[in-house]
Each structure stands twice: as C-alpha cells, then as structure tokens.
mmCIF file of C-alpha atoms in Angstrom:
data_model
loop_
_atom_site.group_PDB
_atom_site.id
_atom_site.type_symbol
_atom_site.label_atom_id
_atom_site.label_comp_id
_atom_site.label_asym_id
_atom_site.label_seq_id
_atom_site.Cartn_x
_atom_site.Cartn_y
_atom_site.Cartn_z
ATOM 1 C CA UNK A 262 -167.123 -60.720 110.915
ATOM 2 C CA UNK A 263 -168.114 -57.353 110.326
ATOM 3 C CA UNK A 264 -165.447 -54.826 108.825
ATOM 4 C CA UNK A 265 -165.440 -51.845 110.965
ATOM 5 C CA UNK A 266 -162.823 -48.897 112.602
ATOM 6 C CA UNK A 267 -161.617 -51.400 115.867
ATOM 7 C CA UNK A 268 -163.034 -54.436 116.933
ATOM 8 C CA UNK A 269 -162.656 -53.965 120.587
ATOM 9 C CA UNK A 270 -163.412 -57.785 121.504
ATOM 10 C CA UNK A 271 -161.995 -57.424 125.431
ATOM 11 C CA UNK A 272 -163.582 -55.730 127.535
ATOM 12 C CA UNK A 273 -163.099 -55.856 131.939
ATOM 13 C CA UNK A 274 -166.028 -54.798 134.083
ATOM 14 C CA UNK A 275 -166.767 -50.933 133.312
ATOM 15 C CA UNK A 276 -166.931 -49.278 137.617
ATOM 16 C CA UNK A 277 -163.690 -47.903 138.583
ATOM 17 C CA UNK A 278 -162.726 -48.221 142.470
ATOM 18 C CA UNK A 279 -160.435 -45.603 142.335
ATOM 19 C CA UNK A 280 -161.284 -42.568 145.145
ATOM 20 C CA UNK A 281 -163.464 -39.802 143.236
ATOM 21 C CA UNK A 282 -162.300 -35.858 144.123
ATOM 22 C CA UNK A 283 -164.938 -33.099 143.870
ATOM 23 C CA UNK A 284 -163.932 -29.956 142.195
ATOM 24 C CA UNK A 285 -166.025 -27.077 143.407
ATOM 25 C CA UNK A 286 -165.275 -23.936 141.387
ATOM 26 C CA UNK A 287 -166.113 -20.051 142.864
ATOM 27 C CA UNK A 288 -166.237 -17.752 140.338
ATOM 28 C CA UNK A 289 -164.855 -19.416 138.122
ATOM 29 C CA UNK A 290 -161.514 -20.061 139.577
ATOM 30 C CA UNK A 291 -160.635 -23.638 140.174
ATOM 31 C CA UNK A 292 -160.291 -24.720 144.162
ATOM 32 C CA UNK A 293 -158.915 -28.510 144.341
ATOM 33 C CA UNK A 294 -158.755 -30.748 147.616
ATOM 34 C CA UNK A 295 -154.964 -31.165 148.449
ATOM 35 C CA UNK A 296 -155.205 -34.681 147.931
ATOM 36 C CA UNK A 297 -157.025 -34.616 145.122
ATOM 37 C CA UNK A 298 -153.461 -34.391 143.077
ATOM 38 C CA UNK A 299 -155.498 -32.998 140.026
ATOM 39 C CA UNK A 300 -153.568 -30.526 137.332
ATOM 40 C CA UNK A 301 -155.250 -27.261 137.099
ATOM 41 C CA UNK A 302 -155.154 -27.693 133.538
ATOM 42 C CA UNK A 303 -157.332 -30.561 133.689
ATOM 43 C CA UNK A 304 -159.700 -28.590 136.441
ATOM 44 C CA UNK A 305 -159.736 -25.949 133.946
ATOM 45 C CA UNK A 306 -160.123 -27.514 130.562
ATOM 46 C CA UNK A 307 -163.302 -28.959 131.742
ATOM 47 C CA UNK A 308 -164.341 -25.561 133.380
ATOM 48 C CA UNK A 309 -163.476 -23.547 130.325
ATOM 49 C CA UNK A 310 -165.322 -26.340 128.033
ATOM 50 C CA UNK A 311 -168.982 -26.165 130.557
ATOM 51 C CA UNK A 312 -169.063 -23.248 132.379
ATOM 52 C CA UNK A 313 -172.302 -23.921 133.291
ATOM 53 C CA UNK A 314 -170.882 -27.817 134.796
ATOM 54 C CA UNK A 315 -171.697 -28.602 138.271
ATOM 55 C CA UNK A 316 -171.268 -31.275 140.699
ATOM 56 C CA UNK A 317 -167.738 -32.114 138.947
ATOM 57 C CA UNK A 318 -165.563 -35.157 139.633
ATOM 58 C CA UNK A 319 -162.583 -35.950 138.926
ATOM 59 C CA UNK A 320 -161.324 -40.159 138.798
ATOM 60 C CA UNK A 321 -157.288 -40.866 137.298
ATOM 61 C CA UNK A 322 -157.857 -43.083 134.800
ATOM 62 C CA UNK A 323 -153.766 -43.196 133.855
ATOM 63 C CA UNK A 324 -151.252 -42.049 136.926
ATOM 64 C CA UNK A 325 -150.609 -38.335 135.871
ATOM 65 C CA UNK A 326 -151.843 -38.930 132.452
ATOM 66 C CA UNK A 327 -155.660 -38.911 132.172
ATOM 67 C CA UNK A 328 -158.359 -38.420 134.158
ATOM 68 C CA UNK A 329 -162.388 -38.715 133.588
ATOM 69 C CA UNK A 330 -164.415 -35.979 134.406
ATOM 70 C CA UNK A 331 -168.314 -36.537 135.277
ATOM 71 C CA UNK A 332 -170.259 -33.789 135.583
ATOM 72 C CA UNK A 333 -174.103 -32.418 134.646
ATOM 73 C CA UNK A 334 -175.141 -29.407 132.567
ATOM 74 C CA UNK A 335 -178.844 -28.055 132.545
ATOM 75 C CA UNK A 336 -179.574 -31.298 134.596
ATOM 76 C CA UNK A 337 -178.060 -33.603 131.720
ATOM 77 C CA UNK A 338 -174.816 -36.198 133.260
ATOM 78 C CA UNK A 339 -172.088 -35.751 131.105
ATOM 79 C CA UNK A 340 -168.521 -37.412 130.547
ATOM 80 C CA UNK A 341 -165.131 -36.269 129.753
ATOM 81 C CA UNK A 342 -161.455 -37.453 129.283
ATOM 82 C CA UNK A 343 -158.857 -35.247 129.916
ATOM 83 C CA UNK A 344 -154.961 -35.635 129.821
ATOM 84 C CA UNK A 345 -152.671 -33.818 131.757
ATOM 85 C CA UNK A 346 -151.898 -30.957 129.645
ATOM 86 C CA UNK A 347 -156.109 -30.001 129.857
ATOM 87 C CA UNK A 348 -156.588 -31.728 126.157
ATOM 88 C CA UNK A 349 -160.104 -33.281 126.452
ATOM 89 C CA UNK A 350 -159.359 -36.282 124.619
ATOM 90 C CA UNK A 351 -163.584 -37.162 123.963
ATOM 91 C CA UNK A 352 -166.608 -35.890 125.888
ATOM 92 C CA UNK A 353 -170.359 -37.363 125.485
ATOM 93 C CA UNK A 354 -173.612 -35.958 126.966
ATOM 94 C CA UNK A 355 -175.402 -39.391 128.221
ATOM 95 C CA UNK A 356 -178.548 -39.999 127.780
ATOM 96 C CA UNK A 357 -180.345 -43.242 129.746
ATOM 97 C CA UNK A 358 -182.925 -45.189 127.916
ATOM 98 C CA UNK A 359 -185.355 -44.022 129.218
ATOM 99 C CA UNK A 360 -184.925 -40.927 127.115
ATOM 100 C CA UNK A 361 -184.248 -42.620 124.227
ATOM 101 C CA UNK A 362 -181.747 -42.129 120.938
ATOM 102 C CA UNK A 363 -182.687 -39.134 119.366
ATOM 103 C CA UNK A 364 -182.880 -40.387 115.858
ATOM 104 C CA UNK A 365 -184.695 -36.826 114.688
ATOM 105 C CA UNK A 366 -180.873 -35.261 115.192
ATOM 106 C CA UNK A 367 -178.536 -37.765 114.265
ATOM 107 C CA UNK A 368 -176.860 -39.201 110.967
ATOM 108 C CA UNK A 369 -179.484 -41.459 109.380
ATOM 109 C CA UNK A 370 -176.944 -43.834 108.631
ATOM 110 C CA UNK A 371 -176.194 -44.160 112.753
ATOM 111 C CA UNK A 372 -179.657 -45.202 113.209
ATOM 112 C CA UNK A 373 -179.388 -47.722 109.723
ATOM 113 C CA UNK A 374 -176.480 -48.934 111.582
ATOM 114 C CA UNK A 375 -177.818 -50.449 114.642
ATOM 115 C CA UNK A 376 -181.239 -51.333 113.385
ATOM 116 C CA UNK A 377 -179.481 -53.475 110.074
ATOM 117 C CA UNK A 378 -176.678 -55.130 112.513
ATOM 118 C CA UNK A 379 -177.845 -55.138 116.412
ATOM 119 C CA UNK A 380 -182.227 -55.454 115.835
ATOM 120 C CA UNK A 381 -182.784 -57.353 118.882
ATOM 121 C CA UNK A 382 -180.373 -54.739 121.401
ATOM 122 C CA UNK A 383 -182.052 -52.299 122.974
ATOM 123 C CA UNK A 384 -180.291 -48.797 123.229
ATOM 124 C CA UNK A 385 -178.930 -48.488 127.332
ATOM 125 C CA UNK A 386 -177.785 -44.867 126.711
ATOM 126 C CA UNK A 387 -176.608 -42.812 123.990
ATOM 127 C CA UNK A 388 -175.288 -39.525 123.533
ATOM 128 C CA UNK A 389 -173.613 -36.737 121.620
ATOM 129 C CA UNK A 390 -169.880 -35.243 121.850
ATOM 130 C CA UNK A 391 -166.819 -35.196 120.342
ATOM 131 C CA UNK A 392 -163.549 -37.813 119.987
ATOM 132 C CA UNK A 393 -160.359 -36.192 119.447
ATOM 133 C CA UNK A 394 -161.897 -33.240 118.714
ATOM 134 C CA UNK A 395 -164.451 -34.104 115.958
ATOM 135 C CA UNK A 396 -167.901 -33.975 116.306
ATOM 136 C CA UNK A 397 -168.990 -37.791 117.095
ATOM 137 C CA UNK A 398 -172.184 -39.892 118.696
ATOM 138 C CA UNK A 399 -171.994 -43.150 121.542
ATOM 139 C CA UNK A 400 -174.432 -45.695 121.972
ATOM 140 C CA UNK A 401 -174.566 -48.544 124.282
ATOM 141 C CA UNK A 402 -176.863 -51.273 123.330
ATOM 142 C CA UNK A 403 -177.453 -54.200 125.499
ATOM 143 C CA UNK A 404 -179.145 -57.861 125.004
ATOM 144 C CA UNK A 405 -178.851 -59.970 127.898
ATOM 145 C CA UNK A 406 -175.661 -60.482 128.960
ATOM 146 C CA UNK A 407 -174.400 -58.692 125.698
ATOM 147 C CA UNK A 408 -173.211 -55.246 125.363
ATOM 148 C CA UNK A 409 -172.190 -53.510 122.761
ATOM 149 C CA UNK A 410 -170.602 -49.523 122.433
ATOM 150 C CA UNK A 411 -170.258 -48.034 119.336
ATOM 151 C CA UNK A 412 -168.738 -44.566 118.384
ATOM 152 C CA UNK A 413 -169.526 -42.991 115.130
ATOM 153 C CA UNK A 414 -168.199 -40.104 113.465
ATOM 154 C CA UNK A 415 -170.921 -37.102 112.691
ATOM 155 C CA UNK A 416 -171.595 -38.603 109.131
ATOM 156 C CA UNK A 417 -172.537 -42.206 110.618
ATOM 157 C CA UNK A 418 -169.661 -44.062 109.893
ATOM 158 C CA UNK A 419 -167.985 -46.254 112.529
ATOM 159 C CA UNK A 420 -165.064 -45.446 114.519
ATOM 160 C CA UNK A 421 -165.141 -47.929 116.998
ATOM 161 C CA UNK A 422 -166.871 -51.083 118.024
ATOM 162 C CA UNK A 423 -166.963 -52.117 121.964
ATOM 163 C CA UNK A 424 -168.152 -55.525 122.363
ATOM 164 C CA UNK A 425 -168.554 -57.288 125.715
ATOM 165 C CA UNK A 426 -170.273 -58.321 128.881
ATOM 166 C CA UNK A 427 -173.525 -56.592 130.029
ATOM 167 C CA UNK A 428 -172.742 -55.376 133.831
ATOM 168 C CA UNK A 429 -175.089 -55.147 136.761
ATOM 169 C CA UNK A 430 -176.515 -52.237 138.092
ATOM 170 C CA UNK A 431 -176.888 -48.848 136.506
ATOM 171 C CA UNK A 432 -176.216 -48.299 132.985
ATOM 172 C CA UNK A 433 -172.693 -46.864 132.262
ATOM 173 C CA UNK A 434 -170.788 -46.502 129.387
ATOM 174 C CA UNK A 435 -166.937 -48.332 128.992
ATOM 175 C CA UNK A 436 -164.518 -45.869 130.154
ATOM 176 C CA UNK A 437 -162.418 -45.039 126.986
ATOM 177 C CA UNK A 438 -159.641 -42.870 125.989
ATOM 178 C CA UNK A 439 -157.754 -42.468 122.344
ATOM 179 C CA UNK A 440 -154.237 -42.451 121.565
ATOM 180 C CA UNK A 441 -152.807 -40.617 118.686
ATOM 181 C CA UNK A 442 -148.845 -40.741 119.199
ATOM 182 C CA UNK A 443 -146.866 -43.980 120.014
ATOM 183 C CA UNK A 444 -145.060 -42.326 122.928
ATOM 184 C CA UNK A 445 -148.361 -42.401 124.706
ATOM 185 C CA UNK A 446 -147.654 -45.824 124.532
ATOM 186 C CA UNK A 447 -146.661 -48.011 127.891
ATOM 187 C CA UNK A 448 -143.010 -49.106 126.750
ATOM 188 C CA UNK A 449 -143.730 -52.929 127.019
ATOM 189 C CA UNK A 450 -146.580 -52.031 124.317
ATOM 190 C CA UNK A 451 -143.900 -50.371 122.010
ATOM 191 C CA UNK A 452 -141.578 -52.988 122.919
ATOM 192 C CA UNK A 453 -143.608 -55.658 121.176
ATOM 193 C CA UNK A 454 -144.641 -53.204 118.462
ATOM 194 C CA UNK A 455 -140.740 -52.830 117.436
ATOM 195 C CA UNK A 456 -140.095 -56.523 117.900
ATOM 196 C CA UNK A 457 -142.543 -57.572 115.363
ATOM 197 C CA UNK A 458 -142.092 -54.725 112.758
ATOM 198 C CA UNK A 459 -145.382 -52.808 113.234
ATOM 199 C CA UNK A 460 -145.987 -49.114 112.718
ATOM 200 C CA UNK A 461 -148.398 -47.269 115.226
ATOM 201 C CA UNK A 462 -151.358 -45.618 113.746
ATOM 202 C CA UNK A 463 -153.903 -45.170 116.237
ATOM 203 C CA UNK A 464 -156.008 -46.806 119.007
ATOM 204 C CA UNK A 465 -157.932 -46.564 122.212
ATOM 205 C CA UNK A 466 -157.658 -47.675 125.598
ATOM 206 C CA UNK A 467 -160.190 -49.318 128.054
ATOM 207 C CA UNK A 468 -159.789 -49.604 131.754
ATOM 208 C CA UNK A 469 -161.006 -51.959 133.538
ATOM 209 C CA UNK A 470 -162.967 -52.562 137.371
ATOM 210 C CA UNK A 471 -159.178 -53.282 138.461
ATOM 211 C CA UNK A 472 -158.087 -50.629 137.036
ATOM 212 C CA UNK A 473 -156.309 -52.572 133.973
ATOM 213 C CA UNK A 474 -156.109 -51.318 130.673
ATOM 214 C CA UNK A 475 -156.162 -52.798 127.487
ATOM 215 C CA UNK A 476 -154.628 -51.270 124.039
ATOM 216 C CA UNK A 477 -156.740 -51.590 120.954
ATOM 217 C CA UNK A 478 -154.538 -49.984 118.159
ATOM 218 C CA UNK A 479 -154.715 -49.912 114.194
ATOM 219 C CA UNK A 480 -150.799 -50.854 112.990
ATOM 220 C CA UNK A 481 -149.181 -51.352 109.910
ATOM 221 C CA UNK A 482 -146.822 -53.685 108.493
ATOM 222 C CA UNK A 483 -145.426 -52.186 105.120
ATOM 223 C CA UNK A 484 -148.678 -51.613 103.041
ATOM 224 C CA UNK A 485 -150.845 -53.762 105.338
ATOM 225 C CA UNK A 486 -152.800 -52.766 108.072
ATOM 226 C CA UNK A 487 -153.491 -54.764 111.516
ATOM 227 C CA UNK A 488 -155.830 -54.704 114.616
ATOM 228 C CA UNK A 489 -153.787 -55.302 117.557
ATOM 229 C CA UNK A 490 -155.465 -56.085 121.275
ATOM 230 C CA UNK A 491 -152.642 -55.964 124.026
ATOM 231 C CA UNK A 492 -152.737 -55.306 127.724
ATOM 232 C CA UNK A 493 -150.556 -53.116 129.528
ATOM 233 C CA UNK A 494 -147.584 -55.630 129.815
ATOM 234 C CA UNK A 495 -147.223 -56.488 126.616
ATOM 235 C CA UNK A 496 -149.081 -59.944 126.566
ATOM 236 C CA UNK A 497 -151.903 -61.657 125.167
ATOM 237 C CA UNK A 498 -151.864 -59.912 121.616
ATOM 238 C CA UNK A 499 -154.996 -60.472 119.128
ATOM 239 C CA UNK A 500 -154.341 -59.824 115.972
ATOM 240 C CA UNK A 501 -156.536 -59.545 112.749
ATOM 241 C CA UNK A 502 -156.360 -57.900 109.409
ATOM 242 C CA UNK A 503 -158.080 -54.224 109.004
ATOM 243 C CA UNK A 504 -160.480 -52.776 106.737
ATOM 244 C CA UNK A 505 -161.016 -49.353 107.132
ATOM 245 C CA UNK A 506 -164.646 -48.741 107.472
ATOM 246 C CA UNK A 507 -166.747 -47.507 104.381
ATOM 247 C CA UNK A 508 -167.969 -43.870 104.687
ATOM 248 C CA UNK A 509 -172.051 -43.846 104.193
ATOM 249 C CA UNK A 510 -173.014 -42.296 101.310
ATOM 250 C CA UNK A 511 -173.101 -38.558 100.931
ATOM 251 C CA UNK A 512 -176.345 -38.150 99.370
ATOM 252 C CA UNK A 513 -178.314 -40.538 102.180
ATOM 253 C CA UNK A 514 -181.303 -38.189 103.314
ATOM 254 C CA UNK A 515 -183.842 -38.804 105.894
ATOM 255 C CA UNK A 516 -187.166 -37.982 105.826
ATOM 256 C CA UNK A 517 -190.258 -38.282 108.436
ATOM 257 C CA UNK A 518 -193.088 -39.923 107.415
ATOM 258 C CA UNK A 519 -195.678 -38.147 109.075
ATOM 259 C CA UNK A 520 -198.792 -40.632 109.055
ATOM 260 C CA UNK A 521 -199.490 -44.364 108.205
ATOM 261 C CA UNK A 522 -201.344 -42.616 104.952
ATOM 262 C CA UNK A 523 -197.719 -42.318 103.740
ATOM 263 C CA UNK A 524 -196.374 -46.283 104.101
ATOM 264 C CA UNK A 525 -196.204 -47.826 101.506
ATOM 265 C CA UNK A 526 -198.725 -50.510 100.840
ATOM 266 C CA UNK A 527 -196.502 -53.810 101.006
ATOM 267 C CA UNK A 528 -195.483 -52.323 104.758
ATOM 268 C CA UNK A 529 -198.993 -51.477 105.877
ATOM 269 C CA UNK A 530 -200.058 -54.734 104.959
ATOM 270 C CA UNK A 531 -197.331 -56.679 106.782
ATOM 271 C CA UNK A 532 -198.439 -54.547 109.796
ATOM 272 C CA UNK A 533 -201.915 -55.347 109.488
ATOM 273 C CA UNK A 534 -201.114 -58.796 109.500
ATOM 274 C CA UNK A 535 -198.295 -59.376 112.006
ATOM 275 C CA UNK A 536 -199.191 -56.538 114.429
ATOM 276 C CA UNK A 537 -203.045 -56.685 114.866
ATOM 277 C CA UNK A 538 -204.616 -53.347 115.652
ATOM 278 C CA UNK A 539 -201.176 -51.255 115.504
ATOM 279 C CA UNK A 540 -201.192 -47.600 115.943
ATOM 280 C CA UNK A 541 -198.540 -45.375 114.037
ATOM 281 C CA UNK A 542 -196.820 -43.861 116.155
ATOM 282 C CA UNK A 543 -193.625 -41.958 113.891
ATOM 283 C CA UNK A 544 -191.648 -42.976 110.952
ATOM 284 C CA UNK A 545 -189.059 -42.122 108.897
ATOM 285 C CA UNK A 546 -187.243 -43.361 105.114
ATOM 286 C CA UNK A 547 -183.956 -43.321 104.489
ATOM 287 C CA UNK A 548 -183.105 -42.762 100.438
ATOM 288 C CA UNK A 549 -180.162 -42.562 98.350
ATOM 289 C CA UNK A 550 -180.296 -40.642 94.600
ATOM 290 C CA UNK A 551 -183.766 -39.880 95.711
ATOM 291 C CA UNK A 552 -184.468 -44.130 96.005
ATOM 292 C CA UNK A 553 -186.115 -45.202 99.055
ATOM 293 C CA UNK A 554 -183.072 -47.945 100.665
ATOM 294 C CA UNK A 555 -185.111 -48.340 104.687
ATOM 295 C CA UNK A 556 -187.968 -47.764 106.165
ATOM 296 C CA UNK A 557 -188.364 -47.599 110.137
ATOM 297 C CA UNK A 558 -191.515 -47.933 111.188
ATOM 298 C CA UNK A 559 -192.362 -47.251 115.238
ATOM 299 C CA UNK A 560 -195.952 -48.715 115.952
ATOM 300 C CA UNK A 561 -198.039 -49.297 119.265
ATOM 301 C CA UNK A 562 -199.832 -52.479 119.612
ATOM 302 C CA UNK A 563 -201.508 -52.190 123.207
ATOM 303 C CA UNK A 564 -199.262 -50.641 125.574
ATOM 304 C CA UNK A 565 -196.159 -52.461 123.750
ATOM 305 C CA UNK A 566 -194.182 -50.024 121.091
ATOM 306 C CA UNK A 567 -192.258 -51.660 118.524
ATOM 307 C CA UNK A 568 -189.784 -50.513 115.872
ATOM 308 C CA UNK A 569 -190.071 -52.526 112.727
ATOM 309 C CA UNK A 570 -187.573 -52.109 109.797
ATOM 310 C CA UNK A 571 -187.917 -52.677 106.306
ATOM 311 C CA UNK A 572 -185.718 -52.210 103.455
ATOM 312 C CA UNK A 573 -186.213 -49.649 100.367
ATOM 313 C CA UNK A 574 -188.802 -52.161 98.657
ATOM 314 C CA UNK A 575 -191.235 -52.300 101.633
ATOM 315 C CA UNK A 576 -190.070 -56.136 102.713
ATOM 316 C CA UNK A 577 -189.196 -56.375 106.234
ATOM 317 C CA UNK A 578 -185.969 -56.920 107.681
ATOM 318 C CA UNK A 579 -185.989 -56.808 111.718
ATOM 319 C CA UNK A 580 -188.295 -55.440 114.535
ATOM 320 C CA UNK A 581 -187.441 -54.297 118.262
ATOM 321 C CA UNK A 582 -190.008 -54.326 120.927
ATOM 322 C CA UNK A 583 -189.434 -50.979 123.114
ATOM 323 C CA UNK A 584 -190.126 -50.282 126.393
#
C-alpha cells in the first residue's frame, strides 16, 4: 500500500448525463439560456479567468453548488470547477496522449513518480492547472481495464490518488471537486462524522455516470489522522490510517541528456543488448546533492519508441513501450 495524500479507491463511470448549457458571451458580458439556471458568478468567474475561452459549457455537478465548465483556449480543451459564489475550485488544460506529458516543464519528481510506481500505464491525458488555488499538474494513466488519476502539487508531491476502472470511449478525466469546510458537507456525511468522533480536514468529491457522489476526506481522531470513503447518504464508509505524503526533495534537479555520448556505460550496454539497433531519441537524469538518483532513457527500436528507466547507478528499473 502506497502512502500518499487520498487513496481514492471508488470510483463510478466518469460521463455525466446531465443536460449541457452553452454560454455564449458578446463583448464580454455574459448572456445565459433561461433554462440554463447558471449563476452569473459562475458565467463570469470562468470568463474573467479565459477571456480568450470559447465554445463554453456549463454541466451542475452539485444542485446550486458546483458546476464544471469545459471550454478551449488557443484550440487547447480545458476544464473547470466552479461553485456558486464564481470560486473556481481547480481548473486543468487537457492534453490527449497523443500529445504527450510534457516532462521538459514539469517537476522531475512528477515524472519519477509515475515511471518508479505505474511503468507499464501509459499516460491517457495530462495537463496543467491549479487545485484550490495552487499551482498543480493531472495525469490519467491507463492499463487495460485500469485507470489511474493522480494530482500533484507544483513541486511533485502527491495530492491525490484516483484509482479505478478504465471507461470506453474517449479519454476523459474523473470529474472532481475539493472541499475545504465541513459545512460543504451533505448532513448525513457530518452526521456520521459527529457520531464517531472525527474532525474534518479536507477531501474531494467524485461524481459519478448517475450522477452519485462519493466523499473522500482526510479526518482526525485526537492526534490521529484517517482516510474516510463515504457516499452521499452516509453509508458504506472505508476507513484507513493516513500518512501525509513526503515532499520530494528540494534540491532534485533535472537535466537533459542531449546524446547517447552522454549515458553512462552500464545503460548503453543494457540497451545494446536488450534493444538491438536502438536509436536515442531524448533523455534526461534526475540528481540529488549533485548525485545522479534516475535515468530515463526514450529510445526507438524500428518504428516502436520506448522509455526505459534506470536508477542513479545505471541498473535498470522499468521500461514503457510508447505509441
């Protein structure tokens, strides 16, 4: 069991079926369908946030309390969560595979991340943005009927862990929120909280293809700290002792290695022998203090790329066949 932020270990289907408005703004000035039942706030936080947004949707995600916003800028889809007083909870630009994770412009220790504990996943999307307010990155890795979402803060470290079912048909993230105050609680939720002596600290919701949510919160009991799965009513709690994630260390530094010249020797000759007639393609090493701790490799052998890992010694730890 890995020690991370959440474990978020239930996950429904990730379409919604709920009606979708469109929001077309003129000049800036937000014009809503009648129906729609949208706050201006929430039209306008989003406007405010990309004025440059078009083609944006709005889907309630919580009756009068949050709704996701889908939208592109310069051609790129993006997603937002907003509540009803025009707070965007977390927004992500998403990127589909076929664009790949940008690993030149993330955290080094992101990248570590997946390649040390999900090697065989390949990345579905990814993409930049914020979580209540603070810089953060989103990946969704898949393997079979696996999938995986993980949000980490801008230095790498993990916030949250989404693990479920891989869905059919086009790639799309979990739809999320976060909660930061118990009375954003449902009262059945803070019901059971009281009954069994826990203390709110934070969590995150996930709604479901029938629209159902579940509650994944961090509480406390005196000096000890819980993770607590719940639905909406109040029933069919998992609970597990939490470990508040370890930070990665402040002095990690990436570097690119800019041509096979520059592996080292006990890598170039594992490639020679496992990956006959490889072409290097990029690289990079990650070091601590100045000491080399992983090197990520990405070689073509034919028309197949592959991303091979090894750790700060040059002995290999996992490879990925791309696309």
């Amino acid at each position: 069991m890995k020690k991370i932020g959440y474990t978020l270990a239930l996950l429904a289907a990730l379409g919604l079926s709920s009606c979708q408005k469109e929001i077309q703004p003129v000049d800036g000035v937000p014009i809503t369908d009648p129906n729609a039942s949208v706050p201006t706030a929430v039209v306008r936080a989003v406007q405010e946030a990309y004025p440059s947004a078009s083609g944006i949707t709005f889907t309630e995600l919580d009756k009068g309390k949050v709704w996701e916003s889908r939208f592109k800028v310069a051609a790129v889809n993006h997603q937002a969560m907003v509540n009803e007083k025009g707070t965007i909870l977390q927004a992500y630009a998403v990127r589909e595979a076929a664009t790949g994770m940008p690993t030149d412009t993330i955290a080094p220790a992101i990248v570590t991340y997946i390649r040390t504990h999900y090697p065989d996943y390949t990345v579905a999307a990814s993409g930049a943005g914020q979580f209540n307010n603070q810089p953060s990155f989103k990946v969704l890795l898949r393997k079979e009927t696996q999938e995986i979402t993980l949000i980490f803060d801008a230095k790498g470290a993990v916030l949250f862990e989404h693990k479920g079912t891989a869905q059919t048909g086009p790639v799309e993230p979990p739809k999320t929120y976060p909660i930061s105050q118990a009375d954003e609680l449902p009262a059945s939720v803070s019901q059971y909280l009281k009954e069994n002596g826990f203390t709110f600290a934070r969590g995150l919701v996930t709604v479901g293809a029938d629209n159902a949510k579940v509650y994944l919160l961090v509480v406390s009991k005196g000096s000890v700290f819980f993770e607590l799965t719940i639905d909406a009513s109040g029933k069919f709690p998992s609970i597990r002792y939490y470990t508040s994630p370890t930070a990665p260390p402040s002095d990690l530094v990436q570097k690119s290695i800019g041509s096979d010249k520059e592996l080292p020797a006990v890598v170039t000759a594992y490639l020679n022998e496992n990956y006959k007639g490889w072409v290097f393609m990029k690289g990079y090493v990650n070091s601590v203090s100045d000491k080399p701790v992983e090197h990520m490799v990405v070689v073509q052998v034919g028309s197949v790329y592959w991303y091979v890992s090894f750790n700060g010694e040059g002995k290999f730890v996992s490879a990925q066949k791309g696309s």
